Amino acid sequence: MKVLFIGGTGKISMAISRQLIEAGHELYLLNRGSRNSELGGSVKTITADIHDEQTAAKLLDGLTFDVVADFIAFDTPDVERDVRLFEGKTKQYIFISSASAYQKPLSDYRITESTPLANPYWEYSRKKIACEEYLLKRYRETGFPVTIVRPSHTYDERSIPLGIHGEKGSWQVAKRMLEGKPVIIQGDGTSLWTMTHNSDFARAFIGLMNNIHAIGQAVQITSDESLTWNQIYECIADALGVKLNAVHVSSEFLAACSNDKYDFYGSLLGDKSNSVVFDNTKLKRLVPGFTAQVRFDQGVKQTVNYILKHPELQVEDPEFDAWCDKVIKALDDAIKAVKQ
């Protein structure tokens, strides 16, 4: 395949890029080049900011592709631009949407691609929905060859997947665990969630590429494994070799405690506070033989071990650490006040 990725070196896309290169496909990356060197010399790079449409169009002039996938399109103007750039120049265009676009609250905890799209809590999700609607309209009216992919919580070796963390990433929560400090889990920790390793996501994604049966379709890609948030945090603590000191805080309270830096309203009420169980029948029909292979307790151990060996990924976040302490103290003070 001759493939163009817009982005191509992020949490989800890096694993896909690596697997495509290993399989001998011709891969072009259009990005600003921050991590391209990690993929070696076989990848072809187009160094540009895709938001500079005029420059991108000049650099892409004369090129055609079997597949174009945009990993950094978040709003309708982004996909409108992509249609202008790639209509008639690719056999398939893949838009990366989000499983957070599914209705909140859910009318049925079992999620399929037919579950309605509606999220009043999170603007990010509403923008993804609008992108989907625009692209499917183009497919119906002009035959633009779109495939929509909906990931859920996908993780890699560089970041520990969590319910809440600060703007500097997940390390500060891991550091709290290592220090024996209390760690916040949203709700009572019993809602179900699905974690997907990026290597599993990549295998499914590649199976949808250049797949005529995927054109005009929306497909979710997740693991079939369901865990409670309590189990997720226990797995992380076990990987760190420590005992978990959990403090359960209602999602509504955490959302109310949000500020300019920590906005948990959308990410919790519009996503992670809801139980989700994905039915991946459609994906397995389109990609015969696909099964997620990385169990979460095994995958998160790989992530933790990688981060512990790479100090540059251990980015501390004192502000978030102090915010956690304030939230926990507020709960303790409330309990004391009620008991008086």
GROMACS .gro file of C-alpha atoms in nm:
model
  340
    1MET     CA    1   0.000   0.000   0.000
    2LYS     CA    2   0.098   0.360  -0.056
    3VAL     CA    3  -0.013   0.541   0.259
    4LEU     CA    4  -0.016   0.898   0.387
    5PHE     CA    5  -0.057   0.970   0.757
    6ILE     CA    6  -0.125   1.322   0.876
    7GLY     CA    7   0.049   1.305   1.210
    8GLY     CA    8   0.163   0.945   1.232
    9THR     CA    9   0.384   0.955   1.542
   10GLY     CA   10   0.132   0.989   1.824
   11LYS     CA   11   0.007   0.750   2.089
   12ILE     CA   12  -0.219   0.563   1.846
   13SER     CA   13  -0.052   0.626   1.513
   14MET     CA   14   0.310   0.544   1.604
   15ALA     CA   15   0.227   0.175   1.647
   16ILE     CA   16   0.047   0.170   1.312
   17SER     CA   17   0.339   0.342   1.140
   18ARG     CA   18   0.584   0.090   1.285
   19GLN     CA   19   0.377  -0.211   1.179
   20LEU     CA   20   0.329  -0.074   0.826
   21ILE     CA   21   0.703  -0.017   0.787
   22GLU     CA   22   0.780  -0.367   0.916
   23ALA     CA   23   0.537  -0.509   0.660
   24GLY     CA   24   0.711  -0.323   0.376
   25HIS     CA   25   0.440  -0.071   0.290
   26GLU     CA   26   0.523   0.270   0.142
   27LEU     CA   27   0.452   0.521   0.418
   28TYR     CA   28   0.449   0.899   0.393
   29LEU     CA   29   0.413   1.119   0.701
   30LEU     CA   30   0.291   1.475   0.680
   31ASN     CA   31   0.379   1.646   1.008
   32ARG     CA   32   0.625   1.883   1.171
   33GLY     CA   33   0.883   1.609   1.221
   34SER     CA   34   0.916   1.593   1.600
   35ARG     CA   35   0.937   1.210   1.630
   36ASN     CA   36   0.990   1.092   1.271
   37SER     CA   37   1.347   0.983   1.344
   38GLU     CA   38   1.214   0.706   1.572
   39LEU     CA   39   1.076   0.530   1.263
   40GLY     CA   40   1.408   0.506   1.080
   41GLY     CA   41   1.497   0.605   0.727
   42SER     CA   42   1.239   0.406   0.532
   43VAL     CA   43   0.953   0.647   0.600
   44LYS     CA   44   0.901   0.935   0.355
   45THR     CA   45   0.846   1.268   0.526
   46ILE     CA   46   0.658   1.576   0.413
   47THR     CA   47   0.747   1.844   0.665
   48ALA     CA   48   0.459   2.086   0.696
   49ASP     CA   49   0.180   2.210   0.919
   50ILE     CA   50  -0.140   2.065   0.771
   51HIS     CA   51  -0.324   2.378   0.887
   52ASP     CA   52  -0.123   2.570   0.627
   53GLU     CA   53  -0.338   2.431   0.348
   54GLN     CA   54  -0.171   2.621   0.066
   55THR     CA   55   0.178   2.494   0.153
   56ALA     CA   56   0.049   2.141   0.211
   57ALA     CA   57  -0.127   2.140  -0.127
   58LYS     CA   58   0.198   2.239  -0.303
   59LEU     CA   59   0.395   1.965  -0.128
   60LEU     CA   60   0.128   1.705  -0.209
   61ASP     CA   61   0.093   1.809  -0.573
   62GLY     CA   62   0.106   1.508  -0.806
   63LEU     CA   63   0.089   1.251  -0.527
   64THR     CA   64  -0.188   0.992  -0.498
   65PHE     CA   65  -0.242   0.732  -0.227
   66ASP     CA   66  -0.423   0.410  -0.152
   67VAL     CA   67  -0.500   0.537   0.198
   68VAL     CA   68  -0.489   0.874   0.371
   69ALA     CA   69  -0.550   0.886   0.747
   70ASP     CA   70  -0.570   1.205   0.951
   71PHE     CA   71  -0.484   1.153   1.320
   72ILE     CA   72  -0.501   1.522   1.416
   73ALA     CA   73  -0.839   1.632   1.277
   74PHE     CA   74  -1.057   1.755   1.563
   75ASP     CA   75  -1.308   1.996   1.408
   76THR     CA   76  -1.519   2.030   1.096
   77PRO     CA   77  -1.284   2.279   0.922
   78ASP     CA   78  -1.008   2.017   0.951
   79VAL     CA   79  -1.201   1.753   0.756
   80GLU     CA   80  -1.336   2.008   0.510
   81ARG     CA   81  -0.975   2.094   0.430
   82ASP     CA   82  -0.886   1.727   0.395
   83VAL     CA   83  -1.167   1.675   0.145
   84ARG     CA   84  -1.034   1.965  -0.061
   85LEU     CA   85  -0.681   1.823  -0.048
   86PHE     CA   86  -0.754   1.454  -0.109
   87GLU     CA   87  -1.077   1.415  -0.304
   88GLY     CA   88  -0.986   1.218  -0.617
   89LYS     CA   89  -0.635   1.154  -0.480
   90THR     CA   90  -0.696   0.862  -0.244
   91LYS     CA   91  -0.891   0.537  -0.258
   92GLN     CA   92  -0.971   0.564   0.113
   93TYR     CA   93  -0.972   0.843   0.369
   94ILE     CA   94  -0.976   0.739   0.736
   95PHE     CA   95  -1.102   0.981   1.000
   96ILE     CA   96  -1.009   0.914   1.362
   97SER     CA   97  -1.318   0.990   1.568
   98SER     CA   98  -1.376   0.888   1.931
   99ALA     CA   99  -1.587   0.641   2.127
  100SER     CA  100  -1.664   0.933   2.359
  101ALA     CA  101  -1.903   1.048   2.085
  102TYR     CA  102  -2.151   0.777   2.187
  103GLN     CA  103  -2.456   0.898   2.378
  104LYS     CA  104  -2.414   0.998   2.741
  105PRO     CA  105  -2.577   0.863   2.945
  106LEU     CA  106  -2.597   0.536   2.754
  107SER     CA  107  -2.935   0.375   2.697
  108ASP     CA  108  -2.758   0.035   2.684
  109TYR     CA  109  -2.414  -0.033   2.832
  110ARG     CA  110  -2.329  -0.255   2.533
  111ILE     CA  111  -2.192  -0.025   2.266
  112THR     CA  112  -2.207  -0.098   1.894
  113GLU     CA  113  -2.153   0.129   1.597
  114SER     CA  114  -2.532   0.178   1.591
  115THR     CA  115  -2.536   0.333   1.938
  116PRO     CA  116  -2.656   0.694   1.893
  117LEU     CA  117  -2.399   0.973   1.891
  118ALA     CA  118  -2.477   1.247   2.144
  119ASN     CA  119  -2.259   1.395   2.416
  120PRO     CA  120  -2.394   1.709   2.587
  121TYR     CA  121  -2.104   1.711   2.835
  122TRP     CA  122  -1.797   1.738   2.614
  123GLU     CA  123  -1.732   1.978   2.327
  124TYR     CA  124  -1.446   1.758   2.201
  125SER     CA  125  -1.694   1.475   2.139
  126ARG     CA  126  -1.952   1.703   1.976
  127LYS     CA  127  -1.687   1.826   1.733
  128LYS     CA  128  -1.597   1.468   1.643
  129ILE     CA  129  -1.967   1.397   1.581
  130ALA     CA  130  -1.990   1.700   1.352
  131CYS     CA  131  -1.684   1.578   1.158
  132GLU     CA  132  -1.844   1.236   1.113
  133GLU     CA  133  -2.169   1.389   0.989
  134TYR     CA  134  -1.989   1.607   0.737
  135LEU     CA  135  -1.778   1.321   0.600
  136LEU     CA  136  -2.071   1.079   0.571
  137LYS     CA  137  -2.268   1.349   0.389
  138ARG     CA  138  -1.980   1.381   0.141
  139TYR     CA  139  -1.975   1.002   0.103
  140ARG     CA  140  -2.348   0.994   0.027
  141GLU     CA  141  -2.343   1.290  -0.210
  142THR     CA  142  -2.011   1.259  -0.392
  143GLY     CA  143  -1.874   0.916  -0.302
  144PHE     CA  144  -1.584   1.051  -0.097
  145PRO     CA  145  -1.430   0.721   0.026
  146VAL     CA  146  -1.440   0.775   0.402
  147THR     CA  147  -1.397   0.521   0.679
  148ILE     CA  148  -1.460   0.638   1.035
  149VAL     CA  149  -1.265   0.475   1.318
  150ARG     CA  150  -1.372   0.521   1.681
  151PRO     CA  151  -1.100   0.442   1.936
  152SER     CA  152  -1.168   0.434   2.307
  153HIS     CA  153  -0.894   0.455   2.573
  154THR     CA  154  -0.579   0.349   2.384
  155TYR     CA  155  -0.241   0.354   2.557
  156ASP     CA  156   0.125   0.306   2.467
  157GLU     CA  157   0.461   0.262   2.640
  158ARG     CA  158   0.508   0.633   2.715
  159SER     CA  159   0.207   0.712   2.934
  160ILE     CA  160   0.016   0.524   3.206
  161PRO     CA  161  -0.359   0.524   3.128
  162LEU     CA  162  -0.561   0.682   3.409
  163GLY     CA  163  -0.900   0.824   3.493
  164ILE     CA  164  -0.767   1.165   3.590
  165HIS     CA  165  -0.427   1.330   3.571
  166GLY     CA  166  -0.278   1.676   3.531
  167GLU     CA  167  -0.179   1.861   3.217
  168LYS     CA  168   0.176   1.723   3.236
  169GLY     CA  169   0.068   1.360   3.204
  170SER     CA  170   0.039   1.053   3.420
  171TRP     CA  171   0.373   1.040   3.603
  172GLN     CA  172   0.263   1.247   3.903
  173VAL     CA  173  -0.007   0.990   3.985
  174ALA     CA  174   0.249   0.710   3.960
  175LYS     CA  175   0.479   0.913   4.186
  176ARG     CA  176   0.200   0.946   4.444
  177MET     CA  177   0.158   0.569   4.436
  178LEU     CA  178   0.531   0.514   4.483
  179GLU     CA  179   0.529   0.754   4.778
  180GLY     CA  180   0.229   0.585   4.940
  181LYS     CA  181   0.014   0.895   4.901
  182PRO     CA  182  -0.362   0.863   4.838
  183VAL     CA  183  -0.466   0.845   4.473
  184ILE     CA  184  -0.803   0.969   4.349
  185ILE     CA  185  -1.031   0.729   4.162
  186GLN     CA  186  -1.348   0.878   4.017
  187GLY     CA  187  -1.680   0.747   4.150
  188ASP     CA  188  -1.672   0.430   4.358
  189GLY     CA  189  -1.437   0.265   4.110
  190THR     CA  190  -1.683  -0.007   4.009
  191SER     CA  191  -1.788   0.126   3.668
  192LEU     CA  192  -1.656  -0.076   3.373
  193TRP     CA  193  -1.395   0.053   3.133
  194THR     CA  194  -1.195  -0.079   2.836
  195MET     CA  195  -0.824  -0.025   2.780
  196THR     CA  196  -0.665  -0.103   2.444
  197HIS     CA  197  -0.292  -0.138   2.381
  198ASN     CA  198  -0.181   0.059   2.076
  199SER     CA  199  -0.021  -0.250   1.918
  200ASP     CA  200  -0.362  -0.422   1.917
  201PHE     CA  201  -0.528  -0.110   1.781
  202ALA     CA  202  -0.268  -0.097   1.503
  203ARG     CA  203  -0.335  -0.452   1.384
  204ALA     CA  204  -0.708  -0.386   1.360
  205PHE     CA  205  -0.657  -0.049   1.194
  206ILE     CA  206  -0.427  -0.194   0.927
  207GLY     CA  207  -0.693  -0.457   0.858
  208LEU     CA  208  -0.935  -0.177   0.770
  209MET     CA  209  -0.688  -0.004   0.539
  210ASN     CA  210  -0.743  -0.050   0.167
  211ASN     CA  211  -1.048  -0.259   0.262
  212ILE     CA  212  -1.337  -0.194   0.021
  213HIS     CA  213  -1.587  -0.326   0.275
  214ALA     CA  214  -1.489  -0.050   0.520
  215ILE     CA  215  -1.572   0.238   0.284
  216GLY     CA  216  -1.869   0.438   0.408
  217GLN     CA  217  -1.856   0.259   0.745
  218ALA     CA  218  -1.793   0.362   1.104
  219VAL     CA  219  -1.597   0.105   1.304
  220GLN     CA  220  -1.493   0.104   1.669
  221ILE     CA  221  -1.158  -0.048   1.763
  222THR     CA  222  -1.117  -0.160   2.124
  223SER     CA  223  -1.014  -0.458   2.329
  224ASP     CA  224  -1.286  -0.699   2.444
  225GLU     CA  225  -1.154  -0.683   2.801
  226SER     CA  226  -1.369  -0.501   3.058
  227LEU     CA  227  -1.223  -0.389   3.390
  228THR     CA  228  -1.346  -0.177   3.677
  229TRP     CA  229  -1.150   0.138   3.755
  230ASN     CA  230  -1.054  -0.022   4.085
  231GLN     CA  231  -0.899  -0.312   3.893
  232ILE     CA  232  -0.722  -0.072   3.657
  233TYR     CA  233  -0.557   0.118   3.941
  234GLU     CA  234  -0.473  -0.204   4.123
  235CYS     CA  235  -0.295  -0.328   3.808
  236ILE     CA  236  -0.096  -0.004   3.790
  237ALA     CA  237   0.002  -0.022   4.157
  238ASP     CA  238   0.103  -0.386   4.114
  239ALA     CA  239   0.319  -0.294   3.814
  240LEU     CA  240   0.487  -0.030   4.032
  241GLY     CA  241   0.531  -0.285   4.310
  242VAL     CA  242   0.334  -0.087   4.571
  243LYS     CA  243   0.008  -0.111   4.763
  244LEU     CA  244  -0.270   0.110   4.627
  245ASN     CA  245  -0.399   0.381   4.861
  246ALA     CA  246  -0.723   0.476   4.685
  247VAL     CA  247  -0.960   0.760   4.765
  248HIS     CA  248  -1.293   0.750   4.584
  249VAL     CA  249  -1.436   1.086   4.483
  250SER     CA  250  -1.762   1.138   4.295
  251SER     CA  251  -1.723   1.241   3.933
  252GLU     CA  252  -1.964   1.528   3.988
  253PHE     CA  253  -1.748   1.661   4.273
  254LEU     CA  254  -1.431   1.632   4.064
  255ALA     CA  255  -1.601   1.809   3.776
  256ALA     CA  256  -1.711   2.087   4.013
  257CYS     CA  257  -1.351   2.117   4.138
  258SER     CA  258  -1.222   2.169   3.784
  259ASN     CA  259  -1.040   2.489   3.695
  260ASP     CA  260  -0.865   2.635   3.391
  261LYS     CA  261  -0.595   2.366   3.403
  262TYR     CA  262  -0.798   2.066   3.520
  263ASP     CA  263  -1.127   2.042   3.334
  264PHE     CA  264  -1.276   1.705   3.422
  265TYR     CA  265  -1.635   1.794   3.337
  266GLY     CA  266  -1.623   1.657   2.983
  267SER     CA  267  -1.366   1.380   3.028
  268LEU     CA  268  -1.546   1.234   3.332
  269LEU     CA  269  -1.917   1.311   3.296
  270GLY     CA  270  -1.893   1.286   2.918
  271ASP     CA  271  -1.680   0.974   2.912
  272LYS     CA  272  -1.493   0.795   3.192
  273SER     CA  273  -1.761   0.796   3.464
  274ASN     CA  274  -1.984   0.584   3.239
  275SER     CA  275  -1.962   0.205   3.219
  276VAL     CA  276  -1.874   0.091   2.869
  277VAL     CA  277  -1.867  -0.257   2.715
  278PHE     CA  278  -1.788  -0.266   2.344
  279ASP     CA  279  -1.936  -0.516   2.100
  280ASN     CA  280  -1.667  -0.552   1.832
  281THR     CA  281  -1.861  -0.788   1.606
  282LYS     CA  282  -1.847  -0.545   1.314
  283LEU     CA  283  -1.470  -0.500   1.338
  284LYS     CA  284  -1.414  -0.876   1.348
  285ARG     CA  285  -1.636  -0.921   1.044
  286LEU     CA  286  -1.435  -0.662   0.850
  287VAL     CA  287  -1.099  -0.789   0.979
  288PRO     CA  288  -1.138  -1.168   1.005
  289GLY     CA  289  -0.927  -1.327   1.275
  290PHE     CA  290  -0.861  -1.009   1.469
  291THR     CA  291  -0.847  -1.046   1.846
  292ALA     CA  292  -0.682  -0.809   2.092
  293GLN     CA  293  -0.382  -0.990   2.239
  294VAL     CA  294  -0.245  -0.762   2.512
  295ARG     CA  295  -0.422  -0.808   2.846
  296PHE     CA  296  -0.422  -0.487   3.049
  297ASP     CA  297  -0.225  -0.613   3.348
  298GLN     CA  298   0.047  -0.728   3.107
  299GLY     CA  299   0.041  -0.417   2.889
  300VAL     CA  300   0.055  -0.170   3.178
  301LYS     CA  301   0.357  -0.354   3.322
  302GLN     CA  302   0.534  -0.294   2.991
  303THR     CA  303   0.438   0.073   3.011
  304VAL     CA  304   0.551   0.115   3.371
  305ASN     CA  305   0.882  -0.062   3.306
  306TYR     CA  306   0.948   0.156   3.002
  307ILE     CA  307   0.876   0.478   3.191
  308LEU     CA  308   1.091   0.377   3.487
  309LYS     CA  309   1.381   0.320   3.246
  310HIS     CA  310   1.330   0.659   3.076
  311PRO     CA  311   1.365   0.948   3.322
  312GLU     CA  312   1.270   1.200   3.053
  313LEU     CA  313   0.915   1.062   3.070
  314GLN     CA  314   0.897   1.113   3.449
  315VAL     CA  315   0.761   1.466   3.428
  316GLU     CA  316   0.654   1.592   3.767
  317ASP     CA  317   0.346   1.809   3.815
  318PRO     CA  318   0.353   1.978   4.158
  319GLU     CA  319   0.040   2.182   4.084
  320PHE     CA  320  -0.168   1.873   4.014
  321ASP     CA  321  -0.018   1.703   4.318
  322ALA     CA  322  -0.131   1.995   4.535
  323TRP     CA  323  -0.476   1.991   4.369
  324CYS     CA  324  -0.518   1.623   4.461
  325ASP     CA  325  -0.421   1.700   4.821
  326LYS     CA  326  -0.675   1.984   4.835
  327VAL     CA  327  -0.957   1.765   4.700
  328ILE     CA  328  -0.880   1.485   4.947
  329LYS     CA  329  -0.854   1.731   5.238
  330ALA     CA  330  -1.188   1.887   5.142
  331LEU     CA  331  -1.351   1.545   5.162
  332ASP     CA  332  -1.188   1.470   5.497
  333ASP     CA  333  -1.299   1.808   5.633
  334ALA     CA  334  -1.654   1.749   5.514
  335ILE     CA  335  -1.669   1.413   5.690
  336LYS     CA  336  -1.537   1.568   6.013
  337ALA     CA  337  -1.788   1.853   5.990
  338VAL     CA  338  -2.082   1.614   5.945
  339LYS     CA  339  -1.970   1.402   6.241
  340GLN     CA  340  -1.949   1.698   6.479
   0.00000   0.00000   0.00000
